[in-house]
Tab-separated table of C-alpha atoms and ligand atoms in Angstrom:
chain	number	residue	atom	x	y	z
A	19	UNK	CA	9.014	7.898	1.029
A	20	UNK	CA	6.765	10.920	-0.471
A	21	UNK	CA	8.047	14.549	-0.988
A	22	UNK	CA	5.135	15.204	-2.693
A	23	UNK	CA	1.905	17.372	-1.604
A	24	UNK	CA	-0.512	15.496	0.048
A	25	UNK	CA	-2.750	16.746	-2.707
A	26	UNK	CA	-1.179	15.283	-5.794
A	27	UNK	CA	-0.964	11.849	-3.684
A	28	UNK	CA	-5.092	12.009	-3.318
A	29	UNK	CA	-5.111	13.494	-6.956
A	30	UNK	CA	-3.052	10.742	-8.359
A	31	UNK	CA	-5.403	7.733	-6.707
A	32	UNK	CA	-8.293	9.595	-7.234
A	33	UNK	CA	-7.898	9.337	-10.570
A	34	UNK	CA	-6.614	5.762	-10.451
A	35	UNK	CA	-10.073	4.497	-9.012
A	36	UNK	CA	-11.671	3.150	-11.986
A	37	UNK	CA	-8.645	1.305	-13.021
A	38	UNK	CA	-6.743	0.488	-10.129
A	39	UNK	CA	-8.380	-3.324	-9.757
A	40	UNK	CA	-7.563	-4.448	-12.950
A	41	UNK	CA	-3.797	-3.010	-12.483
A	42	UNK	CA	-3.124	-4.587	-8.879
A	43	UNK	CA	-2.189	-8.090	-8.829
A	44	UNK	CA	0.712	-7.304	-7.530
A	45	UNK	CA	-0.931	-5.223	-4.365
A	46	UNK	CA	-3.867	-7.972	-4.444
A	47	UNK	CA	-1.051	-10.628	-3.942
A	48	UNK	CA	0.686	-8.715	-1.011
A	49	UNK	CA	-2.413	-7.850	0.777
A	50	UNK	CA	-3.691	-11.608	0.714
A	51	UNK	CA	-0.449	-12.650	2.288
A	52	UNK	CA	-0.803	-10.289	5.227
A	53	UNK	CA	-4.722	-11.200	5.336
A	54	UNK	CA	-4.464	-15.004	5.825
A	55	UNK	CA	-3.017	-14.720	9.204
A	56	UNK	CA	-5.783	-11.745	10.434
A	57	UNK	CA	-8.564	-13.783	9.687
A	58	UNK	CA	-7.569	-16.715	10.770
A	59	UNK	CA	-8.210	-15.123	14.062
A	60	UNK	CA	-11.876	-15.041	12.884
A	61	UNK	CA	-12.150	-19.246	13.530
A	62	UNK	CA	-11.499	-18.916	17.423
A	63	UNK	CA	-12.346	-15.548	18.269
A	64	UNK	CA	-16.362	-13.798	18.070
A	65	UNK	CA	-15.719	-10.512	15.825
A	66	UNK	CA	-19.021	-9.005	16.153
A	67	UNK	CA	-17.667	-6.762	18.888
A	68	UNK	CA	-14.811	-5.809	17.462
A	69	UNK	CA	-13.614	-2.914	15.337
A	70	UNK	CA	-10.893	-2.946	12.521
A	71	UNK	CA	-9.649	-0.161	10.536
A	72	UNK	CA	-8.658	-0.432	6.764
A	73	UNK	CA	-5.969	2.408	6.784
A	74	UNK	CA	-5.500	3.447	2.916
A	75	UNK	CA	-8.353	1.214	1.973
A	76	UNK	CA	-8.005	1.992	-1.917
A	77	UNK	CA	-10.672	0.812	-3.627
A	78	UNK	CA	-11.926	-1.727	-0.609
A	79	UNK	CA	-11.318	-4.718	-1.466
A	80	UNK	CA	-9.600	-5.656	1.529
A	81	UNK	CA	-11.995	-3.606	3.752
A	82	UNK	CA	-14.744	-5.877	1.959
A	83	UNK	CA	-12.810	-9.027	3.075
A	84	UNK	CA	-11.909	-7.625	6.230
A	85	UNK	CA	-16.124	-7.110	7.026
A	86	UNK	CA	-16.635	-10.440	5.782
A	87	UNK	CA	-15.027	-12.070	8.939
A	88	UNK	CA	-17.921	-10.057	10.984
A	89	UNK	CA	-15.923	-7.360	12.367
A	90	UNK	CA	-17.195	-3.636	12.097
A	91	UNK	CA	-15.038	-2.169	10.023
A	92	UNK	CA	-13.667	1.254	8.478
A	93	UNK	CA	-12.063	1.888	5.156
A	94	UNK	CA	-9.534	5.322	5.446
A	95	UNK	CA	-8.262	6.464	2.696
A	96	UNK	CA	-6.865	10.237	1.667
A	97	UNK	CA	-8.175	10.248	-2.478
A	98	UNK	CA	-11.583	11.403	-2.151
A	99	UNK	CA	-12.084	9.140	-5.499
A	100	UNK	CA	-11.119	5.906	-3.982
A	101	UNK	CA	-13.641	6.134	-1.124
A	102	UNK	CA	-16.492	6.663	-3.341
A	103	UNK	CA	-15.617	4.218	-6.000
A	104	UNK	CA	-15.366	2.204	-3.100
A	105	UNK	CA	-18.891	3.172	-2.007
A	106	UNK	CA	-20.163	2.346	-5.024
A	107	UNK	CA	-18.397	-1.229	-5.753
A	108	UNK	CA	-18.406	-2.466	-2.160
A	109	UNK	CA	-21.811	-1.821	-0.608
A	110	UNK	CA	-24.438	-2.346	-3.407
A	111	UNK	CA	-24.176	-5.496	-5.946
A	112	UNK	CA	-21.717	-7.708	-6.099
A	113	UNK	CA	-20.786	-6.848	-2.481
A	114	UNK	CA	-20.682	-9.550	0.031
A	115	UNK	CA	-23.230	-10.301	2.946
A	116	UNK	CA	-21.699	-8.372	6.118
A	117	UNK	CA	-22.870	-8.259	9.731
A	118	UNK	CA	-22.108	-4.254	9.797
A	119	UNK	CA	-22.247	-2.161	7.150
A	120	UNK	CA	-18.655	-0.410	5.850
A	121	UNK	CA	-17.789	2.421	7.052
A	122	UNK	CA	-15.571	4.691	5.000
A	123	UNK	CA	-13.687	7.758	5.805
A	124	UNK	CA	-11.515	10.614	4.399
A	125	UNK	CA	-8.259	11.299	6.380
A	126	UNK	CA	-4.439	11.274	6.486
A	127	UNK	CA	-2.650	8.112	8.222
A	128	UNK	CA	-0.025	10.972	9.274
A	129	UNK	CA	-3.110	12.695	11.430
A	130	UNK	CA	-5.732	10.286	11.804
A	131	UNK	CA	-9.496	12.082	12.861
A	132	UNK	CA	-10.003	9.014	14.801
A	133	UNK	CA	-10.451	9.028	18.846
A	134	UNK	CA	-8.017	6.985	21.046
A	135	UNK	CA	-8.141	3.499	22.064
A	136	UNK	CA	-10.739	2.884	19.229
A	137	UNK	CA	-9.875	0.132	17.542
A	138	UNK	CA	-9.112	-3.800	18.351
A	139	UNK	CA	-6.746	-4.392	14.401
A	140	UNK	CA	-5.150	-2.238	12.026
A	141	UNK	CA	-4.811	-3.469	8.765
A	142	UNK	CA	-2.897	-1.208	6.265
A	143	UNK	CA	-1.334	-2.788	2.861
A	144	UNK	CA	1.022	-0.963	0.628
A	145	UNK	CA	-0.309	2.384	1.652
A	146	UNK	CA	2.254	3.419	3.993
A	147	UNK	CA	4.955	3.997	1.748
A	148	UNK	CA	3.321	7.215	0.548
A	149	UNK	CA	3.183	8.935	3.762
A	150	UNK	CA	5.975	11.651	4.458
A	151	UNK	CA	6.710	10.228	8.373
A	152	UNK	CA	5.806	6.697	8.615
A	153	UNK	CA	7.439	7.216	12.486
A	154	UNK	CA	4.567	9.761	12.835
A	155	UNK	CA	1.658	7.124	10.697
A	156	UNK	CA	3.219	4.399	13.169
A	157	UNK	CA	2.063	6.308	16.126
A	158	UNK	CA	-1.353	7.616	14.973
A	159	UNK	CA	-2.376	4.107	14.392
A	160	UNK	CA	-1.011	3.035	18.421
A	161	UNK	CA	-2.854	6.010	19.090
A	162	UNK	CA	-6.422	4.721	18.193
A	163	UNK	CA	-4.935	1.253	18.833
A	164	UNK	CA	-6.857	-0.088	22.233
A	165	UNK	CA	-4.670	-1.519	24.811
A	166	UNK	CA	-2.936	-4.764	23.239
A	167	UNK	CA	-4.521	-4.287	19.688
A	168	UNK	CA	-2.667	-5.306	16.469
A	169	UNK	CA	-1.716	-3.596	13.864
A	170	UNK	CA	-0.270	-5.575	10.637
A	171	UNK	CA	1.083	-3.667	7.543
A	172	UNK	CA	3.011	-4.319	4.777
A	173	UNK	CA	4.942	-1.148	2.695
A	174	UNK	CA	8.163	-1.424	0.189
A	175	UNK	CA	11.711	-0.973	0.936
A	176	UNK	CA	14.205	0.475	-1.151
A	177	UNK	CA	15.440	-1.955	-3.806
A	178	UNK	CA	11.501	-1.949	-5.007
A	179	UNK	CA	11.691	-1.424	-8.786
A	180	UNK	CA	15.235	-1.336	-9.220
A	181	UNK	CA	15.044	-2.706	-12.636
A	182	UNK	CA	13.099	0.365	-13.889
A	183	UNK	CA	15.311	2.596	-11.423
A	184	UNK	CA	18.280	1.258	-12.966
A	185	UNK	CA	16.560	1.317	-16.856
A	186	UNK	CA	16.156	5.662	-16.144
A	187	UNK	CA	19.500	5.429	-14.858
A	188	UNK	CA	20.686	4.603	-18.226
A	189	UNK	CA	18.792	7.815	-19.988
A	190	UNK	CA	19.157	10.979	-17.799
A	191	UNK	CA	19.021	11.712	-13.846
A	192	UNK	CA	16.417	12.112	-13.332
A	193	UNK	CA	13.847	10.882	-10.293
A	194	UNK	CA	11.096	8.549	-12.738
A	195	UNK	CA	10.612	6.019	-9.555
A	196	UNK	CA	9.605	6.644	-6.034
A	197	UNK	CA	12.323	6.412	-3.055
A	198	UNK	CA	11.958	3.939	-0.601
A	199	UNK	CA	12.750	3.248	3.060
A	200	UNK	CA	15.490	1.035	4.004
A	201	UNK	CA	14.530	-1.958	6.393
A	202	UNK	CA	16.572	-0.207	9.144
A	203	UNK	CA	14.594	3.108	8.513
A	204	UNK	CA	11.393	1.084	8.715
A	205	UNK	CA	12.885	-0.930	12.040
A	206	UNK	CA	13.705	3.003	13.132
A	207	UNK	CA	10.556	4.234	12.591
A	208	UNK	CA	8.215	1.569	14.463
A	209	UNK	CA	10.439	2.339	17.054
A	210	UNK	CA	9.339	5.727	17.272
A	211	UNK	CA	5.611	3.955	17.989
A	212	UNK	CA	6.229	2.209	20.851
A	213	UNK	CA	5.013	-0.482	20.347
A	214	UNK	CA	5.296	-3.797	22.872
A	215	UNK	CA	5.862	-6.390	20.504
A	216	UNK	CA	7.457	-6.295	16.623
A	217	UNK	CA	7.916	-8.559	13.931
A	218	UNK	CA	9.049	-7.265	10.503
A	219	UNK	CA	10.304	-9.522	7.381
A	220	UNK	CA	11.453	-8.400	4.270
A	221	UNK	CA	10.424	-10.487	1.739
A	222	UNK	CA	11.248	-10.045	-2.230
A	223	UNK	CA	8.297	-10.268	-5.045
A	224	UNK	CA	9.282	-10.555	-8.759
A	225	UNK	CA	6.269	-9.780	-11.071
A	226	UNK	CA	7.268	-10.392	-14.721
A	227	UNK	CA	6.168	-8.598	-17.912
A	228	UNK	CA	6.215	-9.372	-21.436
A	229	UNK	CA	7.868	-5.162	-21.819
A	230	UNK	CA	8.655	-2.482	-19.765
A	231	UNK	CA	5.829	-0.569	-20.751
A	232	UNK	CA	3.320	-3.182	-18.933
A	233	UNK	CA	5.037	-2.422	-16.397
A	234	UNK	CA	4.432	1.566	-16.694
A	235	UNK	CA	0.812	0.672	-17.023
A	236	UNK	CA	-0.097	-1.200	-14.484
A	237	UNK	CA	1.893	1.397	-12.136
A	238	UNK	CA	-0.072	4.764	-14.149
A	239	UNK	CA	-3.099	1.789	-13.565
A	240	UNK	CA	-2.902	1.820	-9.906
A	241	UNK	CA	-2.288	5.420	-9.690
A	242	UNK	CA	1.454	5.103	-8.753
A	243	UNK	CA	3.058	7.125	-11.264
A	244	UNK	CA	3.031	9.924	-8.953
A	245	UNK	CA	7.036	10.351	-8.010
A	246	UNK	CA	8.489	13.123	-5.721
A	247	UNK	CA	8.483	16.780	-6.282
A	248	UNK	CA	12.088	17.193	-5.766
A	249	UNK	CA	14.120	19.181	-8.378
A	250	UNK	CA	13.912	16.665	-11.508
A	251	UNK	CA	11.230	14.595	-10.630
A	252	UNK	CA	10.038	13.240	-13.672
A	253	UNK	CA	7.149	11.540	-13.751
A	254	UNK	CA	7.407	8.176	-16.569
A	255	UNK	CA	8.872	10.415	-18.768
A	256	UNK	CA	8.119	11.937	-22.249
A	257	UNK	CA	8.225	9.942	-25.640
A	258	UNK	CA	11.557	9.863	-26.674
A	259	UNK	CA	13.160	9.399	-23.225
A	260	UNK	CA	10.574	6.503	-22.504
A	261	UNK	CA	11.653	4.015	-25.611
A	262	UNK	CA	15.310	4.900	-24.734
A	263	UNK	CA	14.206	3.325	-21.054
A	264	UNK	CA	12.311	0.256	-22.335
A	265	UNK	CA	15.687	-0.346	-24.578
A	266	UNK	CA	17.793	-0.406	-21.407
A	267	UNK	CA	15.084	-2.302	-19.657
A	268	UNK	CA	15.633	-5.034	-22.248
A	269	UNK	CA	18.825	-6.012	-20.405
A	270	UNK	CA	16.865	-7.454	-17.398
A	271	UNK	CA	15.029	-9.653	-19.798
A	272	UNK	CA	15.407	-13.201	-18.438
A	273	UNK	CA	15.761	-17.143	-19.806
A	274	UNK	CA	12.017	-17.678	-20.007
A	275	UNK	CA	11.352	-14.186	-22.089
A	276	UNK	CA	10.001	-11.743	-19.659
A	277	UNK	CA	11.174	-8.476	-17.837
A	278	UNK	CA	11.688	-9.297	-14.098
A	279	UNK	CA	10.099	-6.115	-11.354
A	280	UNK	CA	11.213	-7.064	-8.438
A	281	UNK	CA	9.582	-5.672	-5.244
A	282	UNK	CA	10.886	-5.297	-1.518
A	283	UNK	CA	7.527	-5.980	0.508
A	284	UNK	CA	8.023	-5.355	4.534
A	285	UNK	CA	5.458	-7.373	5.921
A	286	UNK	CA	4.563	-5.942	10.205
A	287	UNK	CA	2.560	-7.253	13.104
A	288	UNK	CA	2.616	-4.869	15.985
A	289	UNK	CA	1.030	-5.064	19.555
A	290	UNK	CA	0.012	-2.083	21.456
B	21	LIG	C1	-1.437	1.221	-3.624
B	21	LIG	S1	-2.960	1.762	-2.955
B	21	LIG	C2	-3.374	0.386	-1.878
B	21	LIG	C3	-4.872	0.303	-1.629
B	21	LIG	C4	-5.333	-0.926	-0.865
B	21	LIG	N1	-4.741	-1.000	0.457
B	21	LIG	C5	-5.045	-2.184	-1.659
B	21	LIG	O1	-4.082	-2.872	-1.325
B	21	LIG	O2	-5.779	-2.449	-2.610
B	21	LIG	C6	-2.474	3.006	-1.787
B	21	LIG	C7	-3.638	3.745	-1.150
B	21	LIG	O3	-3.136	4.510	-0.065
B	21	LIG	C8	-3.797	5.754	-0.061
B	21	LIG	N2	-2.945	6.727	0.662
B	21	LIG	C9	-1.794	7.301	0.246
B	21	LIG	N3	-1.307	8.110	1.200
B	21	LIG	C10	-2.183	8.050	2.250
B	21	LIG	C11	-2.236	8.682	3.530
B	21	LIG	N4	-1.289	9.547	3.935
B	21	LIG	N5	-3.282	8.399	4.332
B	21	LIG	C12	-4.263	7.546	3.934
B	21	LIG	N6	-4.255	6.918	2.742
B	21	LIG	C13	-3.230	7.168	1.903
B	21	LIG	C14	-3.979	6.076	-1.531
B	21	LIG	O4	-4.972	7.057	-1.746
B	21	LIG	C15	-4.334	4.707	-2.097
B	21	LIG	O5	-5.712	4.475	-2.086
């Protein structure tokens, strides 16, 4: 759940672009697990016709593998500075042979500027956590959802990071970590969409580091150090306050050596 201005949000990724691939095994991992079932629809069913949208495409690495199955596809994201790195990496070298070129827009998943009934998939991994009203994101994607299209998402539910949540807890009271949706707020919220059939699973990742301040990298990497604006949001912390973390952090360390994050990844397929 954000608090924050839309603004910072884009800001934040924005400046993540250039770094964000190298940071994201974690969100590479996720989104492969909610890919293999989308395109295994591309074996029995012609996708030339059809059009998918990428909603909070990053840096496009998905939309790229979305394309690749021979669907048109479009790549939304709201940081200006994702889009056009992914311009860059995704449609010149390097960049796979695609029936339809990418298409790439800048917009909100809270207010899409998308027409109705436009698209056959949705496809959105790990982006819809940062909207304010995922209710509200939930509907704008059934909204440009044709009759019976699918939408699959995954986002995190609280109990994401609760190692580092728990490590801040120790040192003041800060807010250092973002606030997540329960499962029954997320069960709520698709709800609100309407949509005619639901599946949602909760499933727990644990990524391991060899100190807490990987950890803090690879989440200033992806451009996720952005926490709410509430009164004591703090950021990842200053100096002295951030060795006094990765000393409490050292609790979670675990038989084989390594510091345990442990995510809460809410993997969705909806049908319009
Ligand atoms: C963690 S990244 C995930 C990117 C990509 N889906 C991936 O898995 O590599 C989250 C992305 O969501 C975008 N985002 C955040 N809030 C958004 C919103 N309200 N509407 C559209 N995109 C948003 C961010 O700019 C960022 O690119």
């Amino acid at each position: 759940m954000s608090y924050s201005p839309k603004s910072s949000i884009a800001q934040a990724f924005s400046k993540a672009a250039a770094s964000y691939d190298s940071a994201a095994q974690f969100q590479r991992d996720t989104g492969h697990k909610l890919l293999d079932p989308v395109l295994s629809r591309a074996n029995v069913e012609p996708l030339a016709s059809q059009r998918w949208l990428d909603l909070g495409s990053g840096t496009g690495y998905f939309t790229e593998l979305l394309a690749a199955s021979g669907a048109h596809v479009v790549g939304l994201d709201l940081a200006l500075g994702m889009l056009s790195h992914a311009k860059a990496q995704r449609s010149s070298q390097g960049s796979k042979q695609l029936s339809h070129p990418l298409t790439w827009v800048n917009g909100d998943a809270e207010s899409l500027p998308l027409q109705d009934n436009a698209f056959d998939l949705v496809f959105s991994t790990l982006a819809l956590q940062w909207c304010d009203d995922l209710g509200r994101a939930l509907q704008e994607a059934h909204r440009v959802l044709k009759p019976q299209g699918e939408m699959y998402f995954t986002t995190l539910v609280a109990g994401s990071l609760t190692e580092l949540t728990q490590a801040w807890q120790q040192v003041d009271d800060k807010h250092h970590v973002n606030a997540f949706l329960s499962q029954a707020e997320i069960a709520a919220a698709v709800c609100q969409a309407d949509f005619s059939h639901v599946e949602l699973q909760v499933l727990p990742e644990v990524v391991s580091y060899p100190n807490a301040l990987a950890l803090l990298r690879d989440l200033k990497g992806i451009g996720a150090n952005h926490v709410p604006t509430r009164a004591h949001a703090a950021g990842l912390g200053g100096r002295g306050a951030l060795a006094a973390m990765c000393q409490a952090y050292e609790s979670f360390r675990n038989d084989h050596g390594m510091l345990p994050a442990t995510y809460q990844v809410c993997y969705a397929k909806l049908i319009k």
